[in-house]
mmCIF file with all atom_site columns, C-alpha atoms in Angstrom:
data_model
loop_
_atom_site.group_PDB
_atom_site.id
_atom_site.type_symbol
_atom_site.label_atom_id
_atom_site.label_alt_id
_atom_site.label_comp_id
_atom_site.label_asym_id
_atom_site.label_entity_id
_atom_site.label_seq_id
_atom_site.pdbx_PDB_ins_code
_atom_site.Cartn_x
_atom_site.Cartn_y
_atom_site.Cartn_z
_atom_site.occupancy
_atom_site.B_iso_or_equiv
_atom_site.pdbx_formal_charge
_atom_site.auth_seq_id
_atom_site.auth_comp_id
_atom_site.auth_asym_id
_atom_site.auth_atom_id
_atom_site.pdbx_PDB_model_num
ATOM 1   C CA . MET N 1 1   ? -10.069 3.892   -16.107 1.00 61.00 ? 222 MET N CA 1
ATOM 2   C CA . THR N 1 2   ? -10.299 3.874   -19.795 1.00 70.00 ? 223 THR N CA 1
ATOM 3   C CA . ASP N 1 3   ? -12.160 0.597   -21.180 1.00 80.00 ? 224 ASP N CA 1
ATOM 4   C CA . PRO N 1 4   ? -9.857  -1.384  -23.674 1.00 78.00 ? 225 PRO N CA 1
ATOM 5   C CA . VAL N 1 5   ? -12.833 -2.618  -25.459 1.00 81.00 ? 226 VAL N CA 1
ATOM 6   C CA . ALA N 1 6   ? -14.376 0.957   -26.045 1.00 85.00 ? 227 ALA N CA 1
ATOM 7   C CA . LEU N 1 7   ? -10.917 2.654   -26.833 1.00 84.00 ? 228 LEU N CA 1
ATOM 8   C CA . VAL N 1 8   ? -10.686 0.007   -29.378 1.00 83.00 ? 229 VAL N CA 1
ATOM 9   C CA . ASP N 1 9   ? -13.975 0.439   -30.541 1.00 84.00 ? 230 ASP N CA 1
ATOM 10  C CA . ASP N 1 10  ? -13.544 4.509   -31.016 1.00 85.00 ? 231 ASP N CA 1
ATOM 11  C CA . LEU N 1 11  ? -10.437 4.013   -32.382 1.00 82.00 ? 232 LEU N CA 1
ATOM 12  C CA . THR N 1 12  ? -11.423 1.532   -35.373 1.00 83.00 ? 233 THR N CA 1
ATOM 13  C CA . GLY N 1 13  ? -14.622 3.557   -35.799 1.00 83.00 ? 234 GLY N CA 1
ATOM 14  C CA . ASP N 1 14  ? -12.916 7.166   -36.446 1.00 85.00 ? 235 ASP N CA 1
ATOM 15  C CA . PRO N 1 15  ? -12.124 7.545   -40.394 1.00 85.00 ? 236 PRO N CA 1
ATOM 16  C CA . ASP N 1 16  ? -8.903  9.106   -39.655 1.00 84.00 ? 237 ASP N CA 1
ATOM 17  C CA . TYR N 1 17  ? -7.557  6.292   -38.085 1.00 82.00 ? 238 TYR N CA 1
ATOM 18  C CA . ARG N 1 18  ? -8.852  3.758   -40.508 1.00 78.00 ? 239 ARG N CA 1
ATOM 19  C CA . GLY N 1 19  ? -6.192  1.409   -41.751 1.00 79.00 ? 240 GLY N CA 1
ATOM 20  C CA . GLN N 1 20  ? -3.419  2.238   -39.065 1.00 82.00 ? 241 GLN N CA 1
ATOM 21  C CA . LEU N 1 21  ? -4.372  -0.489  -37.056 1.00 80.00 ? 242 LEU N CA 1
ATOM 22  C CA . VAL N 1 22  ? -2.315  -3.871  -38.425 1.00 82.00 ? 243 VAL N CA 1
ATOM 23  C CA . HIS N 1 23  ? -3.943  -6.667  -36.325 1.00 83.00 ? 244 HIS N CA 1
ATOM 24  C CA . LEU N 1 24  ? -6.464  -6.678  -33.657 1.00 82.00 ? 245 LEU N CA 1
ATOM 25  C CA . GLU N 1 25  ? -7.364  -10.229 -32.033 1.00 83.00 ? 246 GLU N CA 1
ATOM 26  C CA . ARG N 1 26  ? -10.005 -10.675 -28.812 1.00 82.00 ? 247 ARG N CA 1
ATOM 27  C CA . LEU N 1 27  ? -8.607  -13.051 -26.205 1.00 82.00 ? 248 LEU N CA 1
ATOM 28  C CA . PRO N 1 28  ? -11.294 -14.627 -23.942 1.00 87.00 ? 249 PRO N CA 1
ATOM 29  C CA . ALA N 1 29  ? -11.249 -14.279 -19.910 1.00 83.00 ? 250 ALA N CA 1
ATOM 30  C CA . ARG N 1 30  ? -9.382  -17.024 -18.342 1.00 83.00 ? 251 ARG N CA 1
ATOM 31  C CA . PRO N 1 31  ? -10.165 -18.246 -14.700 1.00 87.00 ? 252 PRO N CA 1
ATOM 32  C CA . SER N 1 32  ? -7.315  -17.299 -12.066 1.00 85.00 ? 253 SER N CA 1
ATOM 33  C CA . ARG N 1 33  ? -5.253  -19.549 -10.639 1.00 91.00 ? 254 ARG N CA 1
ATOM 34  C CA . LEU N 1 34  ? -4.304  -19.197 -7.244  1.00 93.00 ? 255 LEU N CA 1
ATOM 35  C CA . VAL N 1 35  ? -1.790  -20.765 -5.246  1.00 91.00 ? 256 VAL N CA 1
ATOM 36  C CA . GLU N 1 36  ? -0.752  -21.182 -1.058  1.00 94.00 ? 257 GLU N CA 1
ATOM 37  C CA . LEU N 1 37  ? 1.605   -19.005 0.165   1.00 95.00 ? 258 LEU N CA 1
ATOM 38  C CA . PRO N 1 38  ? 4.643   -21.129 0.618   1.00 94.00 ? 259 PRO N CA 1
ATOM 39  C CA . GLY N 1 39  ? 4.653   -22.169 4.098   1.00 92.00 ? 260 GLY N CA 1
ATOM 40  C CA . ASP N 1 40  ? 8.247   -22.200 5.127   1.00 93.00 ? 261 ASP N CA 1
ATOM 41  C CA . LEU N 1 41  ? 8.639   -18.566 4.335   1.00 94.00 ? 262 LEU N CA 1
ATOM 42  C CA . PRO N 1 42  ? 9.694   -16.740 7.645   1.00 94.00 ? 263 PRO N CA 1
ATOM 43  C CA . GLU N 1 43  ? 6.637   -16.375 9.785   1.00 95.00 ? 264 GLU N CA 1
ATOM 44  C CA . VAL N 1 44  ? 7.279   -12.522 9.915   1.00 96.00 ? 265 VAL N CA 1
ATOM 45  C CA . LEU N 1 45  ? 6.867   -12.210 6.106   1.00 96.00 ? 266 LEU N CA 1
ATOM 46  C CA . LEU N 1 46  ? 4.068   -14.342 6.409   1.00 96.00 ? 267 LEU N CA 1
ATOM 47  C CA . ASP N 1 47  ? 2.147   -12.059 8.669   1.00 96.00 ? 268 ASP N CA 1
ATOM 48  C CA . ARG N 1 48  ? 3.185   -9.032  6.622   1.00 96.00 ? 269 ARG N CA 1
ATOM 49  C CA . LEU N 1 49  ? 1.509   -10.338 3.757   1.00 96.00 ? 270 LEU N CA 1
ATOM 50  C CA . ARG N 1 50  ? -1.675  -11.453 5.465   1.00 96.00 ? 271 ARG N CA 1
ATOM 51  C CA . ALA N 1 51  ? -1.710  -7.955  7.009   1.00 95.00 ? 272 ALA N CA 1
ATOM 52  C CA . ARG N 1 52  ? -1.775  -6.373  3.404   1.00 94.00 ? 273 ARG N CA 1
ATOM 53  C CA . GLY N 1 53  ? -4.872  -9.452  2.750   1.00 94.00 ? 274 GLY N CA 1
ATOM 54  C CA . ILE N 1 54  ? -2.343  -11.616 0.447   1.00 94.00 ? 275 ILE N CA 1
ATOM 55  C CA . ASP N 1 55  ? -3.120  -15.057 1.571   1.00 93.00 ? 276 ASP N CA 1
ATOM 56  C CA . GLN N 1 56  ? -2.589  -16.549 -1.876  1.00 94.00 ? 277 GLN N CA 1
ATOM 57  C CA . LEU N 1 57  ? -0.240  -15.932 -4.864  1.00 94.00 ? 278 LEU N CA 1
ATOM 58  C CA . TRP N 1 58  ? -1.255  -16.205 -8.733  1.00 93.00 ? 279 TRP N CA 1
ATOM 59  C CA . SER N 1 59  ? 0.132   -19.186 -10.128 1.00 93.00 ? 280 SER N CA 1
ATOM 60  C CA . HIS N 1 60  ? 3.169   -16.937 -11.857 1.00 92.00 ? 281 HIS N CA 1
ATOM 61  C CA . GLN N 1 61  ? 3.902   -15.708 -8.756  1.00 94.00 ? 282 GLN N CA 1
ATOM 62  C CA . ALA N 1 62  ? 4.337   -18.947 -6.930  1.00 95.00 ? 283 ALA N CA 1
ATOM 63  C CA . ALA N 1 63  ? 6.213   -20.520 -9.856  1.00 95.00 ? 284 ALA N CA 1
ATOM 64  C CA . ALA N 1 64  ? 8.687   -17.655 -10.410 1.00 95.00 ? 285 ALA N CA 1
ATOM 65  C CA . VAL N 1 65  ? 9.145   -17.345 -6.226  1.00 96.00 ? 286 VAL N CA 1
ATOM 66  C CA . ALA N 1 66  ? 9.885   -21.306 -6.368  1.00 97.00 ? 287 ALA N CA 1
ATOM 67  C CA . LEU N 1 67  ? 12.740  -21.322 -8.830  1.00 96.00 ? 288 LEU N CA 1
ATOM 68  C CA . ALA N 1 68  ? 14.329  -18.255 -7.504  1.00 97.00 ? 289 ALA N CA 1
ATOM 69  C CA . ARG N 1 69  ? 14.497  -19.786 -3.788  1.00 96.00 ? 290 ARG N CA 1
ATOM 70  C CA . ALA N 1 70  ? 15.871  -23.199 -5.464  1.00 96.00 ? 291 ALA N CA 1
ATOM 71  C CA . GLY N 1 71  ? 18.440  -21.252 -7.091  1.00 96.00 ? 292 GLY N CA 1
ATOM 72  C CA . ARG N 1 72  ? 17.558  -20.897 -10.363 1.00 96.00 ? 293 ARG N CA 1
ATOM 73  C CA . HIS N 1 73  ? 17.965  -17.480 -12.434 1.00 95.00 ? 294 HIS N CA 1
ATOM 74  C CA . VAL N 1 74  ? 13.949  -16.144 -13.303 1.00 94.00 ? 295 VAL N CA 1
ATOM 75  C CA . VAL N 1 75  ? 12.678  -13.742 -16.039 1.00 91.00 ? 296 VAL N CA 1
ATOM 76  C CA . VAL N 1 76  ? 9.194   -12.463 -15.277 1.00 90.00 ? 297 VAL N CA 1
ATOM 77  C CA . ALA N 1 77  ? 7.406   -11.013 -18.274 1.00 85.00 ? 298 ALA N CA 1
ATOM 78  C CA . THR N 1 78  ? 3.680   -10.131 -17.411 1.00 81.00 ? 299 THR N CA 1
ATOM 79  C CA . GLY N 1 79  ? 1.697   -7.204  -17.818 1.00 76.00 ? 300 GLY N CA 1
ATOM 80  C CA . THR N 1 80  ? 1.447   -4.250  -15.937 1.00 77.00 ? 301 THR N CA 1
ATOM 81  C CA . ALA N 1 81  ? -0.104  -4.742  -12.519 1.00 74.00 ? 302 ALA N CA 1
ATOM 82  C CA . SER N 1 82  ? 0.159   -8.223  -12.429 1.00 79.00 ? 303 SER N CA 1
ATOM 83  C CA . GLY N 1 83  ? 2.289   -8.856  -9.147  1.00 81.00 ? 304 GLY N CA 1
ATOM 84  C CA . LYS N 1 84  ? 5.996   -8.790  -10.603 1.00 88.00 ? 305 LYS N CA 1
ATOM 85  C CA . SER N 1 85  ? 7.537   -7.392  -7.452  1.00 92.00 ? 306 SER N CA 1
ATOM 86  C CA . LEU N 1 86  ? 6.417   -10.085 -5.083  1.00 94.00 ? 307 LEU N CA 1
ATOM 87  C CA . CYS N 1 87  ? 7.988   -12.179 -7.344  1.00 93.00 ? 308 CYS N CA 1
ATOM 88  C CA . TYR N 1 88  ? 11.468  -11.018 -6.527  1.00 94.00 ? 309 TYR N CA 1
ATOM 89  C CA . GLN N 1 89  ? 10.608  -9.447  -2.947  1.00 96.00 ? 310 GLN N CA 1
ATOM 90  C CA . LEU N 1 90  ? 9.651   -12.698 -1.154  1.00 97.00 ? 311 LEU N CA 1
ATOM 91  C CA . PRO N 1 91  ? 13.153  -14.741 -2.234  1.00 97.00 ? 312 PRO N CA 1
ATOM 92  C CA . VAL N 1 92  ? 15.203  -11.989 -1.411  1.00 97.00 ? 313 VAL N CA 1
ATOM 93  C CA . PHE N 1 93  ? 13.555  -11.184 2.008   1.00 97.00 ? 314 PHE N CA 1
ATOM 94  C CA . ASP N 1 94  ? 13.525  -15.033 2.648   1.00 96.00 ? 315 ASP N CA 1
ATOM 95  C CA . ALA N 1 95  ? 17.450  -14.769 2.078   1.00 95.00 ? 316 ALA N CA 1
ATOM 96  C CA . LEU N 1 96  ? 17.743  -11.693 4.346   1.00 96.00 ? 317 LEU N CA 1
ATOM 97  C CA . LEU N 1 97  ? 15.776  -12.871 6.727   1.00 93.00 ? 318 LEU N CA 1
ATOM 98  C CA . ASP N 1 98  ? 16.059  -16.362 7.105   1.00 75.00 ? 319 ASP N CA 1
ATOM 99  C CA . ARG N 1 99  ? 20.135  -16.352 7.161   1.00 67.00 ? 320 ARG N CA 1
ATOM 100 C CA . ALA N 1 100 ? 20.336  -12.873 8.713   1.00 63.00 ? 321 ALA N CA 1
ATOM 101 C CA . GLY N 1 101 ? 23.728  -11.478 7.828   1.00 74.00 ? 322 GLY N CA 1
ATOM 102 C CA . LYS N 1 102 ? 24.963  -14.017 5.578   1.00 91.00 ? 323 LYS N CA 1
ATOM 103 C CA . HIS N 1 103 ? 23.289  -12.509 2.386   1.00 96.00 ? 324 HIS N CA 1
ATOM 104 C CA . THR N 1 104 ? 22.871  -9.737  0.351   1.00 97.00 ? 325 THR N CA 1
ATOM 105 C CA . ALA N 1 105 ? 20.824  -8.648  -2.505  1.00 97.00 ? 326 ALA N CA 1
ATOM 106 C CA . LEU N 1 106 ? 21.125  -5.370  -5.095  1.00 98.00 ? 327 LEU N CA 1
ATOM 107 C CA . TYR N 1 107 ? 18.151  -4.303  -7.009  1.00 97.00 ? 328 TYR N CA 1
ATOM 108 C CA . LEU N 1 108 ? 18.899  -2.568  -10.271 1.00 95.00 ? 329 LEU N CA 1
ATOM 109 C CA . SER N 1 109 ? 16.223  -0.377  -12.076 1.00 91.00 ? 330 SER N CA 1
ATOM 110 C CA . PRO N 1 110 ? 16.901  1.687   -15.080 1.00 87.00 ? 331 PRO N CA 1
ATOM 111 C CA . THR N 1 111 ? 15.788  5.167   -13.185 1.00 86.00 ? 332 THR N CA 1
ATOM 112 C CA . LYS N 1 112 ? 16.501  6.558   -9.713  1.00 89.00 ? 333 LYS N CA 1
ATOM 113 C CA . ALA N 1 113 ? 12.862  7.472   -9.314  1.00 90.00 ? 334 ALA N CA 1
ATOM 114 C CA . LEU N 1 114 ? 11.794  3.720   -9.651  1.00 89.00 ? 335 LEU N CA 1
ATOM 115 C CA . ALA N 1 115 ? 14.329  2.362   -7.511  1.00 91.00 ? 336 ALA N CA 1
ATOM 116 C CA . ARG N 1 116 ? 13.339  4.918   -4.631  1.00 93.00 ? 337 ARG N CA 1
ATOM 117 C CA . ASP N 1 117 ? 9.336   3.783   -5.463  1.00 93.00 ? 338 ASP N CA 1
ATOM 118 C CA . GLN N 1 118 ? 10.666  0.174   -4.722  1.00 93.00 ? 339 GLN N CA 1
ATOM 119 C CA . LEU N 1 119 ? 12.646  1.557   -1.466  1.00 95.00 ? 340 LEU N CA 1
ATOM 120 C CA . ARG N 1 120 ? 9.413   2.476   0.070   1.00 96.00 ? 341 ARG N CA 1
ATOM 121 C CA . ALA N 1 121 ? 7.602   -0.386  -0.824  1.00 95.00 ? 342 ALA N CA 1
ATOM 122 C CA . VAL N 1 122 ? 9.828   -2.559  0.649   1.00 96.00 ? 343 VAL N CA 1
ATOM 123 C CA . ARG N 1 123 ? 10.299  -0.479  3.841   1.00 96.00 ? 344 ARG N CA 1
ATOM 124 C CA . SER N 1 124 ? 6.406   -0.533  4.018   1.00 96.00 ? 345 SER N CA 1
ATOM 125 C CA . PHE N 1 125 ? 6.954   -4.463  4.992   1.00 96.00 ? 346 PHE N CA 1
ATOM 126 C CA . ALA N 1 126 ? 8.572   -3.246  8.145   1.00 95.00 ? 347 ALA N CA 1
ATOM 127 C CA . LEU N 1 127 ? 11.114  -6.101  8.549   1.00 95.00 ? 348 LEU N CA 1
ATOM 128 C CA . ALA N 1 128 ? 13.566  -5.471  11.227  1.00 91.00 ? 349 ALA N CA 1
ATOM 129 C CA . GLY N 1 129 ? 16.153  -7.763  8.968   1.00 92.00 ? 350 GLY N CA 1
ATOM 130 C CA . VAL N 1 130 ? 15.948  -6.479  5.638   1.00 95.00 ? 351 VAL N CA 1
ATOM 131 C CA . ARG N 1 131 ? 18.066  -3.287  5.699   1.00 96.00 ? 352 ARG N CA 1
ATOM 132 C CA . ALA N 1 132 ? 17.406  -1.537  2.625   1.00 97.00 ? 353 ALA N CA 1
ATOM 133 C CA . SER N 1 133 ? 19.197  1.700   0.903   1.00 97.00 ? 354 SER N CA 1
ATOM 134 C CA . ALA N 1 134 ? 19.282  3.457   -2.078  1.00 96.00 ? 355 ALA N CA 1
ATOM 135 C CA . TYR N 1 135 ? 22.647  4.319   -3.507  1.00 96.00 ? 356 TYR N CA 1
ATOM 136 C CA . ASP N 1 136 ? 22.629  6.509   -6.203  1.00 93.00 ? 357 ASP N CA 1
ATOM 137 C CA . GLY N 1 137 ? 23.784  10.192  -7.708  1.00 91.00 ? 358 GLY N CA 1
ATOM 138 C CA . ASP N 1 138 ? 21.245  11.474  -4.973  1.00 92.00 ? 359 ASP N CA 1
ATOM 139 C CA . THR N 1 139 ? 22.501  10.031  -1.967  1.00 94.00 ? 360 THR N CA 1
ATOM 140 C CA . PRO N 1 140 ? 24.802  12.150  0.210   1.00 94.00 ? 361 PRO N CA 1
ATOM 141 C CA . ALA N 1 141 ? 28.530  11.359  0.360   1.00 93.00 ? 362 ALA N CA 1
ATOM 142 C CA . GLU N 1 142 ? 28.290  11.314  4.028   1.00 96.00 ? 363 GLU N CA 1
ATOM 143 C CA . ASP N 1 143 ? 25.821  8.625   4.155   1.00 95.00 ? 364 ASP N CA 1
ATOM 144 C CA . ARG N 1 144 ? 27.521  6.154   1.480   1.00 95.00 ? 365 ARG N CA 1
ATOM 145 C CA . PRO N 1 145 ? 30.161  4.591   3.726   1.00 95.00 ? 366 PRO N CA 1
ATOM 146 C CA . MET N 1 146 ? 27.170  3.919   6.211   1.00 96.00 ? 367 MET N CA 1
ATOM 147 C CA . ILE N 1 147 ? 25.024  1.933   3.369   1.00 96.00 ? 368 ILE N CA 1
ATOM 148 C CA . ARG N 1 148 ? 28.211  0.077   2.544   1.00 95.00 ? 369 ARG N CA 1
ATOM 149 C CA . ARG N 1 149 ? 28.909  -1.145  5.875   1.00 93.00 ? 370 ARG N CA 1
ATOM 150 C CA . ASN N 1 150 ? 24.990  -2.274  7.148   1.00 94.00 ? 371 ASN N CA 1
ATOM 151 C CA . ALA N 1 151 ? 22.670  -2.204  3.839   1.00 96.00 ? 372 ALA N CA 1
ATOM 152 C CA . ASN N 1 152 ? 21.894  -5.814  3.067   1.00 96.00 ? 373 ASN N CA 1
ATOM 153 C CA . LEU N 1 153 ? 19.486  -4.570  0.181   1.00 97.00 ? 374 LEU N CA 1
ATOM 154 C CA . VAL N 1 154 ? 21.176  -1.752  -2.153  1.00 98.00 ? 375 VAL N CA 1
ATOM 155 C CA . MET N 1 155 ? 18.577  -0.421  -4.301  1.00 96.00 ? 376 MET N CA 1
ATOM 156 C CA . THR N 1 156 ? 20.643  1.562   -7.322  1.00 96.00 ? 377 THR N CA 1
ATOM 157 C CA . ASN N 1 157 ? 20.788  2.109   -11.182 1.00 93.00 ? 378 ASN N CA 1
ATOM 158 C CA . PRO N 1 158 ? 23.327  0.575   -13.935 1.00 92.00 ? 379 PRO N CA 1
ATOM 159 C CA . ASP N 1 159 ? 24.958  3.762   -14.045 1.00 92.00 ? 380 ASP N CA 1
ATOM 160 C CA . MET N 1 160 ? 25.696  4.234   -10.587 1.00 94.00 ? 381 MET N CA 1
ATOM 161 C CA . LEU N 1 161 ? 26.924  0.326   -10.591 1.00 95.00 ? 382 LEU N CA 1
ATOM 162 C CA . HIS N 1 162 ? 29.466  1.132   -13.103 1.00 94.00 ? 383 HIS N CA 1
ATOM 163 C CA . ARG N 1 163 ? 30.269  4.452   -11.516 1.00 93.00 ? 384 ARG N CA 1
ATOM 164 C CA . GLY N 1 164 ? 30.040  3.884   -7.784  1.00 93.00 ? 385 GLY N CA 1
ATOM 165 C CA . ILE N 1 165 ? 30.374  0.812   -6.958  1.00 95.00 ? 386 ILE N CA 1
ATOM 166 C CA . LEU N 1 166 ? 32.497  -1.608  -9.220  1.00 96.00 ? 387 LEU N CA 1
ATOM 167 C CA . PRO N 1 167 ? 35.264  0.518   -9.294  1.00 95.00 ? 388 PRO N CA 1
ATOM 168 C CA . SER N 1 168 ? 35.940  0.862   -5.732  1.00 94.00 ? 389 SER N CA 1
ATOM 169 C CA . HIS N 1 169 ? 34.738  -2.983  -5.124  1.00 96.00 ? 390 HIS N CA 1
ATOM 170 C CA . GLU N 1 170 ? 37.249  -3.472  -2.430  1.00 96.00 ? 391 GLU N CA 1
ATOM 171 C CA . ARG N 1 171 ? 34.941  -1.314  -0.337  1.00 96.00 ? 392 ARG N CA 1
ATOM 172 C CA . TRP N 1 172 ? 32.247  -3.675  -1.127  1.00 97.00 ? 393 TRP N CA 1
ATOM 173 C CA . ALA N 1 173 ? 34.106  -6.480  -0.706  1.00 97.00 ? 394 ALA N CA 1
ATOM 174 C CA . SER N 1 174 ? 31.888  -7.704  2.056   1.00 96.00 ? 395 SER N CA 1
ATOM 175 C CA . PHE N 1 175 ? 28.591  -6.950  0.379   1.00 97.00 ? 396 PHE N CA 1
ATOM 176 C CA . LEU N 1 176 ? 29.851  -8.880  -3.172  1.00 97.00 ? 397 LEU N CA 1
ATOM 177 C CA . GLY N 1 177 ? 30.910  -11.848 -1.152  1.00 96.00 ? 398 GLY N CA 1
ATOM 178 C CA . ARG N 1 178 ? 27.442  -12.270 0.497   1.00 96.00 ? 399 ARG N CA 1
ATOM 179 C CA . LEU N 1 179 ? 25.693  -11.174 -3.342  1.00 97.00 ? 400 LEU N CA 1
ATOM 180 C CA . ALA N 1 180 ? 22.746  -13.675 -3.157  1.00 97.00 ? 401 ALA N CA 1
ATOM 181 C CA . PHE N 1 181 ? 20.228  -12.059 -5.540  1.00 98.00 ? 402 PHE N CA 1
ATOM 182 C CA . VAL N 1 182 ? 20.365  -9.872  -8.185  1.00 97.00 ? 403 VAL N CA 1
ATOM 183 C CA . VAL N 1 183 ? 17.055  -8.522  -9.268  1.00 96.00 ? 404 VAL N CA 1
ATOM 184 C CA . ILE N 1 184 ? 17.057  -6.441  -12.569 1.00 92.00 ? 405 ILE N CA 1
ATOM 185 C CA . ASP N 1 185 ? 13.366  -4.501  -12.897 1.00 89.00 ? 406 ASP N CA 1
ATOM 186 C CA . GLU N 1 186 ? 12.160  -2.997  -16.209 1.00 78.00 ? 407 GLU N CA 1
ATOM 187 C CA . ALA N 1 187 ? 14.434  -5.323  -18.123 1.00 73.00 ? 408 ALA N CA 1
ATOM 188 C CA . HIS N 1 188 ? 14.549  -4.099  -21.887 1.00 70.00 ? 409 HIS N CA 1
ATOM 189 C CA . THR N 1 189 ? 16.165  -4.494  -24.990 1.00 65.00 ? 410 THR N CA 1
ATOM 190 C CA . MET N 1 190 ? 19.079  -2.083  -25.173 1.00 67.00 ? 411 MET N CA 1
ATOM 191 C CA . ARG N 1 191 ? 20.409  -1.359  -28.210 1.00 68.00 ? 412 ARG N CA 1
ATOM 192 C CA . GLY N 1 192 ? 23.629  0.536   -29.556 1.00 73.00 ? 413 GLY N CA 1
ATOM 193 C CA . VAL N 1 193 ? 26.300  1.951   -27.211 1.00 76.00 ? 414 VAL N CA 1
ATOM 194 C CA . PHE N 1 194 ? 23.742  1.936   -24.187 1.00 73.00 ? 415 PHE N CA 1
ATOM 195 C CA . GLY N 1 195 ? 22.813  -1.737  -24.534 1.00 75.00 ? 416 GLY N CA 1
ATOM 196 C CA . SER N 1 196 ? 26.478  -2.572  -24.963 1.00 83.00 ? 417 SER N CA 1
ATOM 197 C CA . HIS N 1 197 ? 27.382  -0.640  -21.841 1.00 87.00 ? 418 HIS N CA 1
ATOM 198 C CA . VAL N 1 198 ? 24.759  -2.453  -19.493 1.00 86.00 ? 419 VAL N CA 1
ATOM 199 C CA . ALA N 1 199 ? 25.581  -5.826  -20.768 1.00 88.00 ? 420 ALA N CA 1
ATOM 200 C CA . ALA N 1 200 ? 29.261  -5.229  -20.074 1.00 92.00 ? 421 ALA N CA 1
ATOM 201 C CA . ILE N 1 201 ? 28.385  -3.329  -16.472 1.00 94.00 ? 422 ILE N CA 1
ATOM 202 C CA . LEU N 1 202 ? 26.279  -6.798  -15.679 1.00 93.00 ? 423 LEU N CA 1
ATOM 203 C CA . ARG N 1 203 ? 29.218  -8.913  -16.785 1.00 95.00 ? 424 ARG N CA 1
ATOM 204 C CA . ARG N 1 204 ? 31.734  -6.731  -14.532 1.00 96.00 ? 425 ARG N CA 1
ATOM 205 C CA . LEU N 1 205 ? 29.588  -7.469  -11.633 1.00 97.00 ? 426 LEU N CA 1
ATOM 206 C CA . ARG N 1 206 ? 28.943  -11.103 -12.225 1.00 96.00 ? 427 ARG N CA 1
ATOM 207 C CA . ARG N 1 207 ? 32.916  -11.549 -12.701 1.00 97.00 ? 428 ARG N CA 1
ATOM 208 C CA . LEU N 1 208 ? 33.474  -9.326  -9.534  1.00 97.00 ? 429 LEU N CA 1
ATOM 209 C CA . ALA N 1 209 ? 31.047  -11.326 -7.162  1.00 97.00 ? 430 ALA N CA 1
ATOM 210 C CA . GLY N 1 210 ? 32.476  -14.638 -8.672  1.00 97.00 ? 431 GLY N CA 1
ATOM 211 C CA . HIS N 1 211 ? 35.649  -13.031 -7.264  1.00 97.00 ? 432 HIS N CA 1
ATOM 212 C CA . TYR N 1 212 ? 34.375  -12.547 -4.043  1.00 97.00 ? 433 TYR N CA 1
ATOM 213 C CA . ARG N 1 213 ? 33.079  -16.100 -4.327  1.00 97.00 ? 434 ARG N CA 1
ATOM 214 C CA . ALA N 1 214 ? 29.423  -15.423 -4.705  1.00 97.00 ? 435 ALA N CA 1
ATOM 215 C CA . ASP N 1 215 ? 27.398  -16.792 -7.604  1.00 97.00 ? 436 ASP N CA 1
ATOM 216 C CA . PRO N 1 216 ? 23.795  -14.732 -7.240  1.00 97.00 ? 437 PRO N CA 1
ATOM 217 C CA . VAL N 1 217 ? 20.461  -15.531 -8.460  1.00 97.00 ? 438 VAL N CA 1
ATOM 218 C CA . PHE N 1 218 ? 19.502  -13.260 -11.384 1.00 96.00 ? 439 PHE N CA 1
ATOM 219 C CA . VAL N 1 219 ? 15.683  -12.290 -11.189 1.00 95.00 ? 440 VAL N CA 1
ATOM 220 C CA . LEU N 1 220 ? 14.712  -10.036 -14.148 1.00 92.00 ? 441 LEU N CA 1
ATOM 221 C CA . ALA N 1 221 ? 11.074  -8.672  -14.854 1.00 89.00 ? 442 ALA N CA 1
ATOM 222 C CA . SER N 1 222 ? 9.663   -6.920  -17.689 1.00 84.00 ? 443 SER N CA 1
ATOM 223 C CA . ALA N 1 223 ? 6.064   -5.977  -18.680 1.00 78.00 ? 444 ALA N CA 1
ATOM 224 C CA . THR N 1 224 ? 7.232   -5.266  -22.546 1.00 78.00 ? 445 THR N CA 1
ATOM 225 C CA . LEU N 1 225 ? 9.341   -7.994  -23.609 1.00 72.00 ? 446 LEU N CA 1
ATOM 226 C CA . GLY N 1 226 ? 8.151   -10.318 -26.476 1.00 75.00 ? 447 GLY N CA 1
ATOM 227 C CA . ASN N 1 227 ? 11.172  -12.691 -25.977 1.00 76.00 ? 448 ASN N CA 1
ATOM 228 C CA . PRO N 1 228 ? 12.111  -13.015 -22.371 1.00 75.00 ? 449 PRO N CA 1
ATOM 229 C CA . ALA N 1 229 ? 14.251  -16.146 -22.251 1.00 77.00 ? 450 ALA N CA 1
ATOM 230 C CA . GLU N 1 230 ? 16.242  -15.369 -25.213 1.00 76.00 ? 451 GLU N CA 1
ATOM 231 C CA . LEU N 1 231 ? 17.379  -12.074 -23.774 1.00 75.00 ? 452 LEU N CA 1
ATOM 232 C CA . ALA N 1 232 ? 17.556  -13.008 -20.292 1.00 73.00 ? 453 ALA N CA 1
#
């Protein structure tokens, strides 16, 4: 892994790069702030976390999990590899396990590849009550009815939500009526027509969830947003 200090020194010492760096600021290291795992999480989930060597959360993870479990919309904007996934995984797992059969969750990412990667991460917890499936353009047609009937965590993208789920919302009525969480991973500022489309799709999702008497909590995660509260 490249040392960031060495990288900056190399760039600033390069005559061809001189004058291109607009601002340089060195921030002192801060001690980590850790919080105990919430003791009221399902015991099977606590066991899985401890088996992975996770017996504490970073303070930002604990705050995000607590807010989401309390029914508050949350946006998490922290650096890459800062544990954002647990911020939405824990409240989602809690909802799906603690009240089995009564709740569902929807995970949205900008790409199919990221959703599939997160699907592998979710399944690695081996939680019997979490029935996660990818639902995208690569999902075989013969598998889709079973996913609609059985999955309580569907991982997809805005385009598939627009084309494959919301237009046939009657077939998703049971899923949408139990929707407890919507996770928007890699939230970004989206400009132009594309941004307008995604905003409209999310509004349609909220409207249809409300039509089936659900009021899901939204959890957004990003490593790049400079104005997370405003965008969310």
